[in-house]
PDB file of C-alpha atoms in Angstrom:
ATOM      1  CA  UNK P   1      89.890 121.884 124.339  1.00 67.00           C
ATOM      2  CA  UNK P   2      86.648 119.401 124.670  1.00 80.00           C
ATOM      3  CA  UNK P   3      84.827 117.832 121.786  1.00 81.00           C
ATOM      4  CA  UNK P   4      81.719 116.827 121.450  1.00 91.00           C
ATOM      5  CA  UNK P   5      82.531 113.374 120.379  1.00 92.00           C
ATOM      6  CA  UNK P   6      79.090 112.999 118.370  1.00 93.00           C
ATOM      7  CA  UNK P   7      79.405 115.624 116.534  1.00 93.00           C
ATOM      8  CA  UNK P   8      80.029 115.840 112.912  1.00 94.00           C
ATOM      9  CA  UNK P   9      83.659 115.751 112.459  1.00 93.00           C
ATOM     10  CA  UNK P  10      86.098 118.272 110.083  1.00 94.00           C
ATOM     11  CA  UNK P  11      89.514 117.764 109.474  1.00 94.00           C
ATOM     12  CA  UNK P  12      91.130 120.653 111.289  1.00 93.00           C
ATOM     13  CA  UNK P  13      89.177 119.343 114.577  1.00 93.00           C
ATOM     14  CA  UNK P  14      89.721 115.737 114.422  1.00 93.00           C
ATOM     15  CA  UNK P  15      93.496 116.979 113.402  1.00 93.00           C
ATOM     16  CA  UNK P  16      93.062 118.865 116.805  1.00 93.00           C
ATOM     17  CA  UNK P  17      91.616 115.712 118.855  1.00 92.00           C
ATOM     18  CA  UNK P  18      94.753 113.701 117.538  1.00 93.00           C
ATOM     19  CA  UNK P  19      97.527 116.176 118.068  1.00 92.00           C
ATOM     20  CA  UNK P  20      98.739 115.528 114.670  1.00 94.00           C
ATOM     21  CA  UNK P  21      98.855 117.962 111.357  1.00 93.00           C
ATOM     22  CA  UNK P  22      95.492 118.665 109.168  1.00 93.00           C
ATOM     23  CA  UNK P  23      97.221 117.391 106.140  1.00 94.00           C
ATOM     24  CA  UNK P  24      97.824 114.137 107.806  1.00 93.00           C
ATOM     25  CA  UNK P  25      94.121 113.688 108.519  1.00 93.00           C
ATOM     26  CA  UNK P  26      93.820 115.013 105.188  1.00 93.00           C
ATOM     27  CA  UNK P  27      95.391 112.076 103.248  1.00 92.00           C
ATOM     28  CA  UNK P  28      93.380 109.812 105.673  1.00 92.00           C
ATOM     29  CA  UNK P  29      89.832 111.076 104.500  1.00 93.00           C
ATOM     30  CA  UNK P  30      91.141 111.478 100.319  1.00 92.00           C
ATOM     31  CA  UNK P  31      92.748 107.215 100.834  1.00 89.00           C
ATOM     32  CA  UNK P  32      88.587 106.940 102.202  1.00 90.00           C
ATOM     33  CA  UNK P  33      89.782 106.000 106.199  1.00 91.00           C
ATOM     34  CA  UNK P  34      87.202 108.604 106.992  1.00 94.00           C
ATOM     35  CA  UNK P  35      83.644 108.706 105.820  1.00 93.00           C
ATOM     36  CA  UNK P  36      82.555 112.008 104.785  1.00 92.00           C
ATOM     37  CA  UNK P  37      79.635 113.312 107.418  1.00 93.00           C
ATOM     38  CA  UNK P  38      81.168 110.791 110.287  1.00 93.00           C
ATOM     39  CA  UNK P  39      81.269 112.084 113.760  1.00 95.00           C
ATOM     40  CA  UNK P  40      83.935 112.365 115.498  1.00 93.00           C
ATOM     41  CA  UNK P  41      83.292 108.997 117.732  1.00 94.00           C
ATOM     42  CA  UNK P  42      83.157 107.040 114.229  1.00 95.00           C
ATOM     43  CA  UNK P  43      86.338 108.722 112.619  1.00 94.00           C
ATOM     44  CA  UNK P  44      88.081 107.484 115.747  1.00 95.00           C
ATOM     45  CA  UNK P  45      86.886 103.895 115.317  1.00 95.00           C
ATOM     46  CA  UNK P  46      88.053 104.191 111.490  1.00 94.00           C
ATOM     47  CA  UNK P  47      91.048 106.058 112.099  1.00 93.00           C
ATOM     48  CA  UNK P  48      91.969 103.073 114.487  1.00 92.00           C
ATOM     49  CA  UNK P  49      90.892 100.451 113.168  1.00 91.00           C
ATOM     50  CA  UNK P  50      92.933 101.293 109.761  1.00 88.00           C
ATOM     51  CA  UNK P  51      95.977 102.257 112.081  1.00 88.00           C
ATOM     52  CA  UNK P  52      95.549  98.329 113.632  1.00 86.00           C
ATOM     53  CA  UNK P  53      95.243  96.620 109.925  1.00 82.00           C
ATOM     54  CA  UNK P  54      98.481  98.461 109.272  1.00 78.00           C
ATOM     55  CA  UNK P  55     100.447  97.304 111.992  1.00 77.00           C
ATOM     56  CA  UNK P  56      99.080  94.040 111.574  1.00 74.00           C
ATOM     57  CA  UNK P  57     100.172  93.880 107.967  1.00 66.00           C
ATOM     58  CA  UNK P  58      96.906  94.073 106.151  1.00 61.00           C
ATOM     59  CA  UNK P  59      96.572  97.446 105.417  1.00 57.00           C
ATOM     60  CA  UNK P  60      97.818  99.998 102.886  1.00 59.00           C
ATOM     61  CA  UNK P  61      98.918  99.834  99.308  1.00 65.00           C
ATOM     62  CA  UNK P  62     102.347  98.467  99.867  1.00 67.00           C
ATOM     63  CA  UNK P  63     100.363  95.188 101.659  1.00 68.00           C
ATOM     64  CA  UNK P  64      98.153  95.180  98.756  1.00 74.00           C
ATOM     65  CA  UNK P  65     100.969  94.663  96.335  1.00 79.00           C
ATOM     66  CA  UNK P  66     102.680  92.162  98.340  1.00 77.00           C
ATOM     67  CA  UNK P  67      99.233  89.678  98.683  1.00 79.00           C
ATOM     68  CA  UNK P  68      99.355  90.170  94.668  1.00 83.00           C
ATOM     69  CA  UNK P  69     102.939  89.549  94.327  1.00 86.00           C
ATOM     70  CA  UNK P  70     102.728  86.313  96.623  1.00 87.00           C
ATOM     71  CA  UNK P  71      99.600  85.188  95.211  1.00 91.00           C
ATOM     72  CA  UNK P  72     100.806  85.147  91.481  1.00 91.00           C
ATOM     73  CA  UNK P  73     104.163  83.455  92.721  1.00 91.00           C
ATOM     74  CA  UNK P  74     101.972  80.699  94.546  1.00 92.00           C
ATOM     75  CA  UNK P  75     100.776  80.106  91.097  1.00 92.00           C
ATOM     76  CA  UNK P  76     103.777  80.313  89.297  1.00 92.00           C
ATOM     77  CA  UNK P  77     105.049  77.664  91.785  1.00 91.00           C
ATOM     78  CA  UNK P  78     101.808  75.570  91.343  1.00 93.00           C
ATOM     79  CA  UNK P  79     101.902  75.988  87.624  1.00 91.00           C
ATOM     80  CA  UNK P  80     105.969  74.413  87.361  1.00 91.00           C
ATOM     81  CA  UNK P  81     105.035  71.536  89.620  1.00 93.00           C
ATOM     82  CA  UNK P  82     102.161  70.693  87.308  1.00 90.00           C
ATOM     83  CA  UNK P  83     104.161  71.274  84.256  1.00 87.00           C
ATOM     84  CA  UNK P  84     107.536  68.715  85.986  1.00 89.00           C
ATOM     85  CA  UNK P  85     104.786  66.096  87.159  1.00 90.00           C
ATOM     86  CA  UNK P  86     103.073  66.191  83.489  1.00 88.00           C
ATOM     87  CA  UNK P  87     106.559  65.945  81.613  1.00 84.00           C
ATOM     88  CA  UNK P  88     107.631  63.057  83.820  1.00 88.00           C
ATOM     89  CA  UNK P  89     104.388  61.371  83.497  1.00 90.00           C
ATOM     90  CA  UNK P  90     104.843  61.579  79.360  1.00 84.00           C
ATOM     91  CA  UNK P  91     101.546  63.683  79.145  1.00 85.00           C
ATOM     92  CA  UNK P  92     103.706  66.345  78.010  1.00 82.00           C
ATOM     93  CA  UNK P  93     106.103  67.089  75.784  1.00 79.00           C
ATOM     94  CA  UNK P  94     108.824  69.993  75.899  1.00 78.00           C
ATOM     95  CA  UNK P  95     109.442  72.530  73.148  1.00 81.00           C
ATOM     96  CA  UNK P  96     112.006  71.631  72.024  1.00 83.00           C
ATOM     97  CA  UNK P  97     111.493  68.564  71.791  1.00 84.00           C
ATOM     98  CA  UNK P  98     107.740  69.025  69.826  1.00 83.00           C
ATOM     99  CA  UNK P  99     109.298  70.808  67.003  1.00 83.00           C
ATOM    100  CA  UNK P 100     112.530  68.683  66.873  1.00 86.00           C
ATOM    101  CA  UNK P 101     109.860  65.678  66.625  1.00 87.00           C
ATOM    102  CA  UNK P 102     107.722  67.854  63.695  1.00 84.00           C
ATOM    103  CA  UNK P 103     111.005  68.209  61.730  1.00 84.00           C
ATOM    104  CA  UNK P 104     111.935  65.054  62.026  1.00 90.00           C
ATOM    105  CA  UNK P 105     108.539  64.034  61.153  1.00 90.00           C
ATOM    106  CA  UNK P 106     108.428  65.748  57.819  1.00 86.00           C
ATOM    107  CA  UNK P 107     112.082  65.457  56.585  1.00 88.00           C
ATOM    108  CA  UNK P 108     111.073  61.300  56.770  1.00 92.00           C
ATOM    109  CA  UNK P 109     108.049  61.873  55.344  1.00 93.00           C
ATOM    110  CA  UNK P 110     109.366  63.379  52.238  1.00 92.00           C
ATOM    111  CA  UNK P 111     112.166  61.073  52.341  1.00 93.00           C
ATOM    112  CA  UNK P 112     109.679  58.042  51.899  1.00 95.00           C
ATOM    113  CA  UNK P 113     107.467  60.012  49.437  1.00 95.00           C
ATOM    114  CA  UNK P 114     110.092  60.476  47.146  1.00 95.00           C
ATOM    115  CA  UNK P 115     111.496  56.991  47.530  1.00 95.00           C
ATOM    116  CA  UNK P 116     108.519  55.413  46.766  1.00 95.00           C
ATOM    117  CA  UNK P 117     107.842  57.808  43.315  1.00 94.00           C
ATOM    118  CA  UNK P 118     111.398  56.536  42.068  1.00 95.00           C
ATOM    119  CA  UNK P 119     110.212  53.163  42.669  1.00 95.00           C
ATOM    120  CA  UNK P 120     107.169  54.048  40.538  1.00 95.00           C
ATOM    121  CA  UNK P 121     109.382  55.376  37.982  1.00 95.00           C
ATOM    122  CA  UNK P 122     111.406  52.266  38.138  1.00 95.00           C
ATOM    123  CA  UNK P 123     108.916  49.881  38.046  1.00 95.00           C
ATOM    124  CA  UNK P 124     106.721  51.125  35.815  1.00 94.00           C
ATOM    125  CA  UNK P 125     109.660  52.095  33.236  1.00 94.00           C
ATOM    126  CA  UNK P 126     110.836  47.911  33.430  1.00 94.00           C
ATOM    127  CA  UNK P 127     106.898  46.750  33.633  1.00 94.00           C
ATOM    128  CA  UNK P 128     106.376  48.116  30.566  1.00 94.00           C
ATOM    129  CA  UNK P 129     109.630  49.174  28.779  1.00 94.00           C
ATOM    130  CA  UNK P 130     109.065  52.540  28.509  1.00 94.00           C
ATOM    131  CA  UNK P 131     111.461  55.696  29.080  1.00 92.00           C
ATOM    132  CA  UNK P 132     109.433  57.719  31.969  1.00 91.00           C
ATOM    133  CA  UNK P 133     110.262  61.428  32.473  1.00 93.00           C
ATOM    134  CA  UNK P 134     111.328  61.031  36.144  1.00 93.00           C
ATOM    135  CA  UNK P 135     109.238  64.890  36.519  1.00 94.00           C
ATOM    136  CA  UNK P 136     105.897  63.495  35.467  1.00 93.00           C
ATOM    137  CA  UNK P 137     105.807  61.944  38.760  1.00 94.00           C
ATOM    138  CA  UNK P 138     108.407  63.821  41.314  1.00 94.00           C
ATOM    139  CA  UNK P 139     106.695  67.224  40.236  1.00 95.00           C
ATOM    140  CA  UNK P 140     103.206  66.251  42.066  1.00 95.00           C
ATOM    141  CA  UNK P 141     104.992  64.487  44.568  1.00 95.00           C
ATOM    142  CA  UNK P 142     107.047  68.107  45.309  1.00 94.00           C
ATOM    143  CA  UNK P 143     103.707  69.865  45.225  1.00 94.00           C
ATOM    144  CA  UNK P 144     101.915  67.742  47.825  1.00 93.00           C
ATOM    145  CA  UNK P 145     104.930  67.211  50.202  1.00 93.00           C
ATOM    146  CA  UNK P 146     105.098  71.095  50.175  1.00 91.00           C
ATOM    147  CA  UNK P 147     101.230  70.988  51.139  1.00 91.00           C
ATOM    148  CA  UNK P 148     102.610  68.721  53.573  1.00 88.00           C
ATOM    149  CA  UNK P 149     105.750  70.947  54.533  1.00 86.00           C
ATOM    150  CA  UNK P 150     103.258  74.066  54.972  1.00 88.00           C
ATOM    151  CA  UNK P 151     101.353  72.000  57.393  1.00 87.00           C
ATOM    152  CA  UNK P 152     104.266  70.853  59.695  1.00 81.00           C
ATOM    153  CA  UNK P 153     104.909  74.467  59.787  1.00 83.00           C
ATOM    154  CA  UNK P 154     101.477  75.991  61.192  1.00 86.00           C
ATOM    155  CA  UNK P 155     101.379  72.792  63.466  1.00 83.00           C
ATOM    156  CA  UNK P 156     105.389  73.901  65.147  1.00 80.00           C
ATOM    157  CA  UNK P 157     104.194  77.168  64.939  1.00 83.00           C
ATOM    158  CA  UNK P 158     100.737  76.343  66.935  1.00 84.00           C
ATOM    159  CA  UNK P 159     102.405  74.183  69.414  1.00 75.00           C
ATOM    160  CA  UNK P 160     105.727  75.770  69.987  1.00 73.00           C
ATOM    161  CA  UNK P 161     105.319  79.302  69.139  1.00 73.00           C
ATOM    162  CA  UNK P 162     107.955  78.834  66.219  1.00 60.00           C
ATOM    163  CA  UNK P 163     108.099  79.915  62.273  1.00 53.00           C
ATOM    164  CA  UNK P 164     110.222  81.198  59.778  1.00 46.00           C
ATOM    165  CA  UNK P 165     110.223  84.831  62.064  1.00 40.00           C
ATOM    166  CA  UNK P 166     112.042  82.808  64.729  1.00 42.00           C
ATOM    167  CA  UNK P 167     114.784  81.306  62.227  1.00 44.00           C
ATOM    168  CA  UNK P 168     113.509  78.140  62.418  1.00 45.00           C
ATOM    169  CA  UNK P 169     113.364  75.296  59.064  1.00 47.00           C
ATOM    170  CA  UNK P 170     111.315  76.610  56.492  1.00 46.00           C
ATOM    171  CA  UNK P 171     110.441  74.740  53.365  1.00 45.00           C
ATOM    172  CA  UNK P 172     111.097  75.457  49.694  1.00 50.00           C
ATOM    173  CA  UNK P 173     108.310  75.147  46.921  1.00 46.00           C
ATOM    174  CA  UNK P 174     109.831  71.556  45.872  1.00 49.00           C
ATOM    175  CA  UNK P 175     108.644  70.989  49.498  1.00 47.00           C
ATOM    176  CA  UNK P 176     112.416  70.466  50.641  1.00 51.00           C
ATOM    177  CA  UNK P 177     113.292  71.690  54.165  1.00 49.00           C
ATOM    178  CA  UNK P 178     115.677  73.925  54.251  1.00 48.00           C
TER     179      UNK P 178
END
C-alpha cells in the first residue's frame, strides 16, 4: 500500500501506515498527539515526537504527576529547612510552646491582679479603719481579668490553631482558668 504522505490524514490510514490498530491511533488524536486536518507527513512528526518525550520521561500523564509530586516535595523540604533554621535562630517559636507561654502568661497575670486588689483591700481597710467588702473590689478585678482571659484565648487560638473545641484551658466568668 503507498501513501501520499501530504495528504490529509484519517485514522484508519495513518493506523494502516503504522501497522498498529485504529483505536490506538484513536486515543492518540482524542489525548491531542494529532492535530485534526494534519497530513500524514505532520502526524508522523507528532506521533514521534510524543513517542520520544515518552521514552525520555517527559511525556504522558503519569510524568505529569510525578513533576507535581516532586515539585511540591521540593517545597515541603524547602519549607522544614526554613522552619529548623528560624526555630534555631529564636525567630520562631513552636506550638506548643506559644500557647504553653499564653497560659502561663495569663494564669500570672491574674495571679498579680488579684494580689495586688487584696493589698488594696488591706491597705485601704488599715489606712482608714474601715471594714471593706473584699467583693467591691475582686468583682471588677474578675470582670476585667476575664476580658483579659477572653483575649489570651483568641490570641492561642490565632497563633496556634487552639480553643476550647480542641480541649484546651478555657476560662470561667470570674476570669479563672480552668
Amino acid at each position: 500500500m503507498e501513501f501520499n504522505l501530504d495528504a490529509v490524514a484519517s485514522q484508519t490510514g495513518f493506523a494502516a501506515l503504522l501497522n498498529v490498530s485504529q483505536q490506538t491511533i484513536s486515543k492518540q488524536y482524542k489525548k491531542g498527539v494529532l492535530h485534526n486536518g494534519g497530513t500524514y507527513r505532520e502526524w508522523l512528526v507528532q506521533y514521534t515526537t510524543h513517542l520520544r518525550e515518552e521514552a525520555a520521561g517527559r511525556g504522558g500523564d503519569s510524568q505529569k504527576i510525578l513533576t507535581e509530586v516532586r515539585i511540591e516535595e521540593t517545597q515541603e523540604n524547602i519549607a522544614e529547612k526554613r522552619q529548623r533554621r528560624l526555630t534555631a535562630s529564636k525567630e520562631l517559636v513552636d506550638r506548643e510552646s506559644a500557647l504553653n507561654w499564653i497560659v502561663e502568661s495569663a494564669t500570672g497575670i491574674q495571679g498579680f491582679v488579684m494580689g495586688a486588689g487584696e493589698t488594696i483591700i488591706e491597705s485601704i481597710s488599715e489606712k482608714y479603719r474601715i471594714e471593706l467588702d473584699s467583693d467591691d473590689v475582686t468583682a471588677p478585678l474578675r470582670t476585667a481579668l476575664g476580658h483579659i482571659a477572653s483575649a489570651g484565648s483568641e490570641l492561642a487560638e490565632r497563633f496556634c490553631g487552639v480553643g476550647e473545641r480542641s480541649g484546651t484551658n478555657t476560662t470561667d466568668a470570674d476570669g479563672s482558668v480552668d
